[in-house]
CSV table of C-alpha atoms and ligand atoms in Angstrom, one decimal:
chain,number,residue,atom,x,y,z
A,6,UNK,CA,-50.6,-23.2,-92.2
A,7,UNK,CA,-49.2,-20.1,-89.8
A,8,UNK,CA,-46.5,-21.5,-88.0
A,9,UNK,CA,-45.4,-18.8,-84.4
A,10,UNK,CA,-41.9,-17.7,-83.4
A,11,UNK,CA,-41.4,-17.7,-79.8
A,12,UNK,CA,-40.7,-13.7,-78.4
A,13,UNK,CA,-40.2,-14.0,-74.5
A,14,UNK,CA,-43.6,-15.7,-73.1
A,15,UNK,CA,-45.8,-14.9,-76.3
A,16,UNK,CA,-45.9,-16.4,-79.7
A,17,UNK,CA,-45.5,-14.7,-82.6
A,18,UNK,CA,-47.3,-16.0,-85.5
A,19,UNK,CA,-45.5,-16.1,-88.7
A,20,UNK,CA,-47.3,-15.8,-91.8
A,21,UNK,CA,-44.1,-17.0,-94.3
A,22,UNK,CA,-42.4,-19.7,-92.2
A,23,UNK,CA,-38.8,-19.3,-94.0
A,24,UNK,CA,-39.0,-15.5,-93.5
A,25,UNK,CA,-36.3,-15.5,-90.4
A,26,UNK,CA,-33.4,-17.5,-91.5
A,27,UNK,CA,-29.4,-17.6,-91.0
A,28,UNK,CA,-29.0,-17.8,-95.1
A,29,UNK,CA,-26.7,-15.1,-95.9
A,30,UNK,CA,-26.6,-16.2,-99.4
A,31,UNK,CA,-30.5,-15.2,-99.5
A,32,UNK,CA,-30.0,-12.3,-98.3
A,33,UNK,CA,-27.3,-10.9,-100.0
A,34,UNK,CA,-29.7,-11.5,-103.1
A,35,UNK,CA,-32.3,-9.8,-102.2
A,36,UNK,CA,-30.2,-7.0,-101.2
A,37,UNK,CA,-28.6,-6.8,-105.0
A,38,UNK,CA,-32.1,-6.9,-106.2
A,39,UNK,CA,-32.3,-3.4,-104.3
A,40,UNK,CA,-34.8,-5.4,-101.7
A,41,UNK,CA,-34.8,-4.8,-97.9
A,42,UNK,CA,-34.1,-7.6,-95.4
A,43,UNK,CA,-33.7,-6.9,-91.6
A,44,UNK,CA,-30.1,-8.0,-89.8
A,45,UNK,CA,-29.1,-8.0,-86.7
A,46,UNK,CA,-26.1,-6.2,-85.2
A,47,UNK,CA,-24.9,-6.2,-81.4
A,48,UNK,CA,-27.1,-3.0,-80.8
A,49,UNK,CA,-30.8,-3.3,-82.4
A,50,UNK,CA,-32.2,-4.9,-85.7
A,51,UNK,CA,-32.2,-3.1,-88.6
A,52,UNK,CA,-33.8,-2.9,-91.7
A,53,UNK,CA,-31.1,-2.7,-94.5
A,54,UNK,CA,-30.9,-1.8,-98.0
A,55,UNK,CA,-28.0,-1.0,-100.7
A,56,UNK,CA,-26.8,2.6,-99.5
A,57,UNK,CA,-26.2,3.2,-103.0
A,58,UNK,CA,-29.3,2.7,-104.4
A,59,UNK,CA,-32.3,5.1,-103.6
A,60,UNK,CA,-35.0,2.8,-104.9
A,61,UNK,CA,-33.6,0.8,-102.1
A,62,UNK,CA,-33.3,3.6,-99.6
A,63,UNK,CA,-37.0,4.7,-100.7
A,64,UNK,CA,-38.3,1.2,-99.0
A,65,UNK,CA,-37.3,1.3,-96.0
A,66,UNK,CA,-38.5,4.9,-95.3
A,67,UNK,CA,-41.8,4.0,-96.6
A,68,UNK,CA,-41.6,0.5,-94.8
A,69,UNK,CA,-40.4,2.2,-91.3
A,70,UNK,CA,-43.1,5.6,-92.2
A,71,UNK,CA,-39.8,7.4,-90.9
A,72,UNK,CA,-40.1,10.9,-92.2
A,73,UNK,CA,-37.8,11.5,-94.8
A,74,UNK,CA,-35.8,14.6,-93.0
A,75,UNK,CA,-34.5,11.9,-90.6
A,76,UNK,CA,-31.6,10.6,-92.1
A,77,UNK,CA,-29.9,7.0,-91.9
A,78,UNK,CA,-27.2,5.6,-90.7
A,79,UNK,CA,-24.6,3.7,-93.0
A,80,UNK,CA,-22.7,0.5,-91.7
A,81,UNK,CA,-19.6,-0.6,-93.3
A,82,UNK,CA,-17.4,-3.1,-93.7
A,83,UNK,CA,-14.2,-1.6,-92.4
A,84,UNK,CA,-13.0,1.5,-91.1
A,85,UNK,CA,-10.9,2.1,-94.1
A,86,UNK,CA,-13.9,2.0,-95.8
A,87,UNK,CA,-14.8,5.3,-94.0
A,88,UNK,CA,-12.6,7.2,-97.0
A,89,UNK,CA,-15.1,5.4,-99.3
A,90,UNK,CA,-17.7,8.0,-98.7
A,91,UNK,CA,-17.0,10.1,-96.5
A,92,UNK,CA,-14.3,13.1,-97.0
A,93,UNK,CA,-12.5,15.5,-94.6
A,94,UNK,CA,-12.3,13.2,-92.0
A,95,UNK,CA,-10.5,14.1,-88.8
A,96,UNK,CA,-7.8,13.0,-86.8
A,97,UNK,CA,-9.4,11.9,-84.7
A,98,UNK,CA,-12.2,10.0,-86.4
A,99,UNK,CA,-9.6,7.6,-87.1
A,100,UNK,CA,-8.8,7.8,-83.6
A,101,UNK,CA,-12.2,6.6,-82.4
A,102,UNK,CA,-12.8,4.2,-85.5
A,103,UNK,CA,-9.8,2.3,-84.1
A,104,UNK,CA,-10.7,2.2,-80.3
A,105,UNK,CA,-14.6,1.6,-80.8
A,106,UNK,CA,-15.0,0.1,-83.9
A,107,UNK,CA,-16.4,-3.0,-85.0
A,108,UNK,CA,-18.7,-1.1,-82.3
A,109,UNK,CA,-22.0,0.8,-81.4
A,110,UNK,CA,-20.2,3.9,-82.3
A,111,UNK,CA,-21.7,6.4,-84.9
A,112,UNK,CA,-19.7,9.2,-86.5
A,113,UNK,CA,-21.1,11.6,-88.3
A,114,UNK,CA,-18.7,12.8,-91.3
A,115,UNK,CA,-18.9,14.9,-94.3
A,116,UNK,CA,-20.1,12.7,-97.4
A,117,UNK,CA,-18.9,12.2,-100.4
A,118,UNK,CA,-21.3,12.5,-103.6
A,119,UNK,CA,-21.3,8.9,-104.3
A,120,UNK,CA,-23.5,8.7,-101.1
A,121,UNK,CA,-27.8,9.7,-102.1
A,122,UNK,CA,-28.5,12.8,-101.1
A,123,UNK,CA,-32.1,10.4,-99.8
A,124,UNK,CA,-29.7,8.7,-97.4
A,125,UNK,CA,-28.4,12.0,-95.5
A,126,UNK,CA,-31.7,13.9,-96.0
A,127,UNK,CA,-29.9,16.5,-97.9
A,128,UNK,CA,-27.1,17.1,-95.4
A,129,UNK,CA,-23.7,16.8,-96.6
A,130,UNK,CA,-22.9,14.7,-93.9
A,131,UNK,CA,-23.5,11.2,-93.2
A,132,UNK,CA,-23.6,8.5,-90.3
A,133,UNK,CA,-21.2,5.8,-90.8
A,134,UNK,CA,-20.3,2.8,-88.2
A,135,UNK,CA,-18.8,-0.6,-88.6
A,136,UNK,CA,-21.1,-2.8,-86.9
A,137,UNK,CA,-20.1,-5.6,-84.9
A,138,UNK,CA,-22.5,-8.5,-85.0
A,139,UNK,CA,-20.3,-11.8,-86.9
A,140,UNK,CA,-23.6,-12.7,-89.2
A,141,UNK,CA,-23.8,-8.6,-90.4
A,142,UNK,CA,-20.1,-7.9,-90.8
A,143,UNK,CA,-20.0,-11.9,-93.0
A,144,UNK,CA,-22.8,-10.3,-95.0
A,145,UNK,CA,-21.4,-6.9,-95.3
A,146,UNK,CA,-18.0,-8.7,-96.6
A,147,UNK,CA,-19.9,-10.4,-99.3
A,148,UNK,CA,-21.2,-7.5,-100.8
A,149,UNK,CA,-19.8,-4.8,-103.1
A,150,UNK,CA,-21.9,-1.9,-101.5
A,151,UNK,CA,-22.5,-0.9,-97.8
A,152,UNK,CA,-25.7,-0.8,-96.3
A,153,UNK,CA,-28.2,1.9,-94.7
A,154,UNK,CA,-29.8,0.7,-92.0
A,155,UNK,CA,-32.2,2.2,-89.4
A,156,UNK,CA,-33.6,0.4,-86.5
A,157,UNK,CA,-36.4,-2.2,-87.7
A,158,UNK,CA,-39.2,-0.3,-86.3
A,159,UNK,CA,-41.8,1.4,-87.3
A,160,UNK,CA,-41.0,4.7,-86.5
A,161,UNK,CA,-41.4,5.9,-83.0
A,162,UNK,CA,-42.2,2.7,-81.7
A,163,UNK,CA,-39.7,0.2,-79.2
A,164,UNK,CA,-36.7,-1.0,-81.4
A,165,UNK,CA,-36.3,-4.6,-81.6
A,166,UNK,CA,-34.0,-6.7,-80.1
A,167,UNK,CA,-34.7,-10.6,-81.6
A,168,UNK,CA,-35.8,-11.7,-85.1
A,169,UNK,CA,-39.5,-12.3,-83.6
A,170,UNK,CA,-39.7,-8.7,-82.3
A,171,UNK,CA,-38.9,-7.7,-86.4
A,172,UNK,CA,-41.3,-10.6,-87.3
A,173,UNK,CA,-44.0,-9.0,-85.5
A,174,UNK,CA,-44.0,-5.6,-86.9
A,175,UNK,CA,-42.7,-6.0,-90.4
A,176,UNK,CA,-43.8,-10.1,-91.0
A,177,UNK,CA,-46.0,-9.4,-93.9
A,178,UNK,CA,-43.9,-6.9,-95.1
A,179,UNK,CA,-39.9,-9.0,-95.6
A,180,UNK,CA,-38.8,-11.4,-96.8
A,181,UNK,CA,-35.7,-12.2,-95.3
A,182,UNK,CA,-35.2,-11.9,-91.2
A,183,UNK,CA,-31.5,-12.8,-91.0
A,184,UNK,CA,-31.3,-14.1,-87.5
A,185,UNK,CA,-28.7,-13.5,-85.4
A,186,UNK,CA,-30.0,-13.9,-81.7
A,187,UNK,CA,-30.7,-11.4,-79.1
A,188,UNK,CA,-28.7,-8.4,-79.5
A,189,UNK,CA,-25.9,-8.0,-76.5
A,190,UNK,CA,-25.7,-4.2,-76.3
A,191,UNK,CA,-29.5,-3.5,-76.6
A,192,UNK,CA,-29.6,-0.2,-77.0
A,193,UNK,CA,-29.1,1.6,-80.1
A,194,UNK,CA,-25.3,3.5,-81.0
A,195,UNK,CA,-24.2,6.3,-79.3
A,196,UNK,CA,-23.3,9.2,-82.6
A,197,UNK,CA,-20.5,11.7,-82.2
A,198,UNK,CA,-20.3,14.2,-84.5
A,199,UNK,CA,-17.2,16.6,-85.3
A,200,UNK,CA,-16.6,20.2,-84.9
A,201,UNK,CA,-12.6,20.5,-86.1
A,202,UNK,CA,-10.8,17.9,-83.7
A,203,UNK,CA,-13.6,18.6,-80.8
A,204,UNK,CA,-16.2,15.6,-80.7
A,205,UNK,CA,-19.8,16.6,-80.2
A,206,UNK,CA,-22.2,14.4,-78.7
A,207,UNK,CA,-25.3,13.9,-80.8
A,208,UNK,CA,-27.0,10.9,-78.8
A,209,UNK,CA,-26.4,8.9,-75.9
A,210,UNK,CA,-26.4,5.0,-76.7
A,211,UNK,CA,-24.4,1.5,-76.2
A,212,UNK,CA,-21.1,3.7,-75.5
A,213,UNK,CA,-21.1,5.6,-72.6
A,214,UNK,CA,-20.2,9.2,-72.7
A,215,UNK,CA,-17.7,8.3,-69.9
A,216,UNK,CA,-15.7,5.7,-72.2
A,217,UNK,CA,-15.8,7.9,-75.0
A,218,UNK,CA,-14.2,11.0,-73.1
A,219,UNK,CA,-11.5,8.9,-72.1
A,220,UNK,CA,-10.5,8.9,-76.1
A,221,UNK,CA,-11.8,12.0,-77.2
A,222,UNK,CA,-11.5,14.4,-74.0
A,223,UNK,CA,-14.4,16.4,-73.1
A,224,UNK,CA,-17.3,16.0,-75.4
A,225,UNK,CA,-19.5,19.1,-76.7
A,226,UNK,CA,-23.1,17.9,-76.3
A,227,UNK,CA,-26.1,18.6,-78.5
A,228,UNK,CA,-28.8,16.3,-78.2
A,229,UNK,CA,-32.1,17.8,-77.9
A,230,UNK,CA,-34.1,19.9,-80.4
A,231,UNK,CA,-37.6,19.2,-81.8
A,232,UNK,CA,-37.3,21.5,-84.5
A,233,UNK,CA,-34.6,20.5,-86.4
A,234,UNK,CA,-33.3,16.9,-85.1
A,235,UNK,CA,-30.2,16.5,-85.9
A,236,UNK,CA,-30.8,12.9,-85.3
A,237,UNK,CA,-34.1,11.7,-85.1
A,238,UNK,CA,-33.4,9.4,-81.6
A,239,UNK,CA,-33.4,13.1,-80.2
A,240,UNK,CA,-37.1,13.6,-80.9
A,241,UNK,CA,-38.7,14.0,-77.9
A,242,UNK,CA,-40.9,11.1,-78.2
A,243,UNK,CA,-39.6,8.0,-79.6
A,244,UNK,CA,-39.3,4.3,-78.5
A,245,UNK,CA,-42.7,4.5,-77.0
A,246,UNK,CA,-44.7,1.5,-76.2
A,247,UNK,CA,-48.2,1.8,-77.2
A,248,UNK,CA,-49.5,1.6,-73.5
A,249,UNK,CA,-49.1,5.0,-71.6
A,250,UNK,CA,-45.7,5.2,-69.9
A,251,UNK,CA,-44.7,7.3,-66.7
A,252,UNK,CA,-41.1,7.6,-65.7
A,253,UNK,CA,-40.4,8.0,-61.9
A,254,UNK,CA,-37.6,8.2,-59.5
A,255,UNK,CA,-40.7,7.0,-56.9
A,256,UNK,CA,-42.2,3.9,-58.2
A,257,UNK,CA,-44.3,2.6,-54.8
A,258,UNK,CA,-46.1,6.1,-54.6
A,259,UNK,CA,-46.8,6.2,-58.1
A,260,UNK,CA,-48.5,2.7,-57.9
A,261,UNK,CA,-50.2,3.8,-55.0
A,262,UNK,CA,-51.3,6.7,-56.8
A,263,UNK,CA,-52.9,4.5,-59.2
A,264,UNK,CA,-55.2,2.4,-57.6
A,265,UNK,CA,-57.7,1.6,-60.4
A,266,UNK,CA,-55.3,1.0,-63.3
A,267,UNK,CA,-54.1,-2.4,-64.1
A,268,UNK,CA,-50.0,-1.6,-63.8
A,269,UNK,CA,-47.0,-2.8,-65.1
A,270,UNK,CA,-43.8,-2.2,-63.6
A,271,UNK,CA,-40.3,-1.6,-65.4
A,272,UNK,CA,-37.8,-1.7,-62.6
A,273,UNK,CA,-33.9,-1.8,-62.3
A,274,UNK,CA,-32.9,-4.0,-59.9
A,275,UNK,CA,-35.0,-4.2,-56.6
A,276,UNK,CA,-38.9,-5.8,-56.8
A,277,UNK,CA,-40.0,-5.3,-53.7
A,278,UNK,CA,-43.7,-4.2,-54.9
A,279,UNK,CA,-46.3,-6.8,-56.2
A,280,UNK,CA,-49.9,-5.1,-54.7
A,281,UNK,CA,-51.8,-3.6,-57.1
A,282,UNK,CA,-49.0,-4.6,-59.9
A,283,UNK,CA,-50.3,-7.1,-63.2
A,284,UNK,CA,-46.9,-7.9,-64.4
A,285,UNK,CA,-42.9,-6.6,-63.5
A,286,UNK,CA,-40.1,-6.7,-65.5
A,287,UNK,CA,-37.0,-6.5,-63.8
A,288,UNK,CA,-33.8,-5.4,-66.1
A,289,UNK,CA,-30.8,-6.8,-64.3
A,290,UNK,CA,-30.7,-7.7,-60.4
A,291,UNK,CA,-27.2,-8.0,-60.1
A,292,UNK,CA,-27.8,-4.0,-60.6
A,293,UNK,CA,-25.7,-4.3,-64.0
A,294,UNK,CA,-26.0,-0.9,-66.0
A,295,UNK,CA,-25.5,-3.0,-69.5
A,296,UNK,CA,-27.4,-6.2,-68.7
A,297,UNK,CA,-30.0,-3.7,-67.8
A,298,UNK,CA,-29.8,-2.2,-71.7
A,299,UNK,CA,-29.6,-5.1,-73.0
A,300,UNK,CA,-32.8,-6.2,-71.7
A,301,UNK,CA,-34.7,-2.9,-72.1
A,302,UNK,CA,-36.4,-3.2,-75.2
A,303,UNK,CA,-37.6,-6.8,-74.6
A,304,UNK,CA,-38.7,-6.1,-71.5
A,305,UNK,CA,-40.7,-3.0,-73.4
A,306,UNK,CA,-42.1,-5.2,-75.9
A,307,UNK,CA,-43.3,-7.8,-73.3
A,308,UNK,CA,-44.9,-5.0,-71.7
A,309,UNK,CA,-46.6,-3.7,-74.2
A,310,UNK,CA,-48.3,-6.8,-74.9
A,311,UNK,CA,-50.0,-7.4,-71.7
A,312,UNK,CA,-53.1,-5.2,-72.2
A,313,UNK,CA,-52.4,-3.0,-69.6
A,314,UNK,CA,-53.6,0.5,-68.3
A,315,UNK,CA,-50.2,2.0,-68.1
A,316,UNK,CA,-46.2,0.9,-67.3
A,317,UNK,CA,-44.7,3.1,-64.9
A,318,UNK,CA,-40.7,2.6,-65.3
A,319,UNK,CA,-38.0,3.4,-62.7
A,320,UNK,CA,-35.5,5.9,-63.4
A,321,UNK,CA,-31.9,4.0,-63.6
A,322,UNK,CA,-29.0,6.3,-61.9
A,323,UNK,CA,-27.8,8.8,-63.9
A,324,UNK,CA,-24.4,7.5,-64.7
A,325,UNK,CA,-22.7,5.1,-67.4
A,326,UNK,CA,-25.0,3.3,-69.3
A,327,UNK,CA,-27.8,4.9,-66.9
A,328,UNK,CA,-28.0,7.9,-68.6
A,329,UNK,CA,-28.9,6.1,-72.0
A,330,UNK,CA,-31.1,4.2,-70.4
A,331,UNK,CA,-33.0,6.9,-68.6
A,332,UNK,CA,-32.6,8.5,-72.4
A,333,UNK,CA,-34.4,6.1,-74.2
A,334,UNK,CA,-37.1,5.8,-71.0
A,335,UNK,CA,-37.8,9.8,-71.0
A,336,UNK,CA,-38.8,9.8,-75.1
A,337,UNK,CA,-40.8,6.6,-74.5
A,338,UNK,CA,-43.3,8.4,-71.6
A,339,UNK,CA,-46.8,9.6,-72.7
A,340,UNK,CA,-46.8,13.3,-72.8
B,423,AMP,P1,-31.8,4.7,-86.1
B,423,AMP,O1,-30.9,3.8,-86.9
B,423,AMP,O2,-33.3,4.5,-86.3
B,423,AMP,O3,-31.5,4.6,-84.7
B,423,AMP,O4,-31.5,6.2,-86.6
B,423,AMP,C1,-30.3,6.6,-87.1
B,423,AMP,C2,-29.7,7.7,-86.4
B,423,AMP,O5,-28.6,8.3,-87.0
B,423,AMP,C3,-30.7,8.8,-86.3
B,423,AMP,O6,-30.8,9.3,-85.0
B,423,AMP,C4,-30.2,9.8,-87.3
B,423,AMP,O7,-30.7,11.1,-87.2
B,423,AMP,C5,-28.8,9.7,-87.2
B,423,AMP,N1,-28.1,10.3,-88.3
B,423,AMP,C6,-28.0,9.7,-89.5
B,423,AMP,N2,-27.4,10.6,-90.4
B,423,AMP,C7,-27.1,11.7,-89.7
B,423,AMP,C8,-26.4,12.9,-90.0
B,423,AMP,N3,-26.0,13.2,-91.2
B,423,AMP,N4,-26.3,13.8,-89.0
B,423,AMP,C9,-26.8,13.6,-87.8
B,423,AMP,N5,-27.4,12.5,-87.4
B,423,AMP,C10,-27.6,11.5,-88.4
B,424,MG,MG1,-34.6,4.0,-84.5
């Protein structure tokens, strides 16, 4: 019998009923036996193998179809375990790891060998963070390795946010879903990378760049290029729904513009337009920069499922969390 998960107002049907579970035990299992599971952490779900294994690492790229110049990010346990497997690490790495971390903070450090070269796509650097969701950082204790985890997406598509969203793209693919609840930042980390002591901005994410120049001084930024990502969040279309997407500072004209296309609306705060509109999603109307990240990616996903002509999405202001926002909202429009 296919029992459903709810996700939002749709159900989700779920071929293996025990797949999304709370059973860190059966989890941690599967993860010795070099399997993949998805977890949640306080940014998006991921899909997480042993970082030390490649047969493991191997899975998820081929699960995700992530090209395998993108590299992956690895979450660990502690911030002393940064010395673990990564060398040559700054002052102020430390520095950060202390103010953001357990946190959606990414640095980007020079590995060690003990780290595949699969994991850091044949950089000699890798992307650590200690995440901090309390079922991921339990897990993450229990084990003797730490795990490589992208977002639990295929690749390009909207990250997800609740066990159902992982259900739905990967359900016949896992078989363990560690639930953990909606994710509270949303969004996924914001990386830093390191040039000496100066910290250089790789992409924007759950951290503003505001909070982290209050700890770092004035960040270098580096976060678009096509050719050679340095992180694959900066390709120039990612996090895209399937239905076509426009991004607009002017959402009433655009409608307007639109008068034969069955439309749904992604708005900040105000929704003052319902003619010629199917279905709105509205991310926070207190106006609340991370409630409004926080929701994004459901609100996406709802979206997305509505059989619609195209989603036209309001452009959040271009401050705090904002600019993440509007970040993740640019790379999801059709081009
Ligand atoms: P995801 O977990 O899907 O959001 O993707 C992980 C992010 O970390 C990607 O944007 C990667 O490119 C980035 N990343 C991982 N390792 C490195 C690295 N060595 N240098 C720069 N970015 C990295
Ligand atoms: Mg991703």
């Amino acid at each position: 019998m296919t029992s459903y998960c709810r996700d939002g107002f749709t159900f989700v049907p779920i071929i293996n009923a025990e797949l999304i579970t709370t059973d860190l035990h059966k989890a941690a299992e599967a993860l010795k036996q070099n399997n993949i599971i998805a977890l949640p952490t306080e940014t998006v779900y991921g899909l997480a193998g042993n970082a030390f294994e490649p047969e493991a690492i191997e899975k998820i790229f081929s699960l995700k179809k992530r090209p395998f110049y993108n590299p992956l990010i690895v979450h660990i346990k502690s911030a002393e375990y940064m010395t673990h497997i990564a060398k040559d690490i700054p002052e102020i790495a430390f520095r950060v790891a202390m103010e953001f971390w357990p946190g959606p903070l990414t640095l980007v450090l020079n590995k060690k060998s003990i780290v595949p070269d699969i994991i850091t796509a044949g950089k000699d650097t890798v992307a650590v963070r200690m995440p901090n969701h309390p079922v991921t950082l339990e897990l993450l204790n229990s084990l003797d390795f730490p795990l490589a985890a992208p977002s639990a997406n295929p690749f390009g598509s909207i990250s997800p946010t609740t066990a159902a969203h992982v259900a739905r793209y990967f359900g016949e693919d896992l078989e363990v879903v560690l639930d953990g609840g909606e994710c509270l930042k949303g969004i996924e980390s914001t990386i830093i990378g390191f040039e000496g002591e100066q910290a250089v901005l790789y992409r924007l994410g759950s951290i503003s760049a505001e909070d982290l120049e209050h700890v770092v001084g004035k960040l270098k930024h580096h976060t678009s290029d096509d050719s050679a990502p340095a992180a694959p969040g900066m390709l120039s279309r990612h996090y895209a729904p399937s239905t076509d997407t426009f991004l607009t500072k002017d959402v009433k004209e655009m409608v307007f513009s639109h008068p034969d296309k069955k439309i749904g609306l992604l708005l900040f705060q105000e929704n003052s337009i319902s003619q010629n509109v199917a279905h709105t999603e509205v991310l926070s109307k207190e106006g609340d920069l991370n409630e409004a990240a926080r929701n994004l990616y459901a609100a996406m996903h709802r979206l997305d499922h509505l059989n619609l002509d195209i989603i036209i999405a309001e452009k959040l202001p271009e401050e705090e969390l904002g600019k993440s926002i509007n970040d993740r909202l640019k790379r999801a429009v059709k081009k």
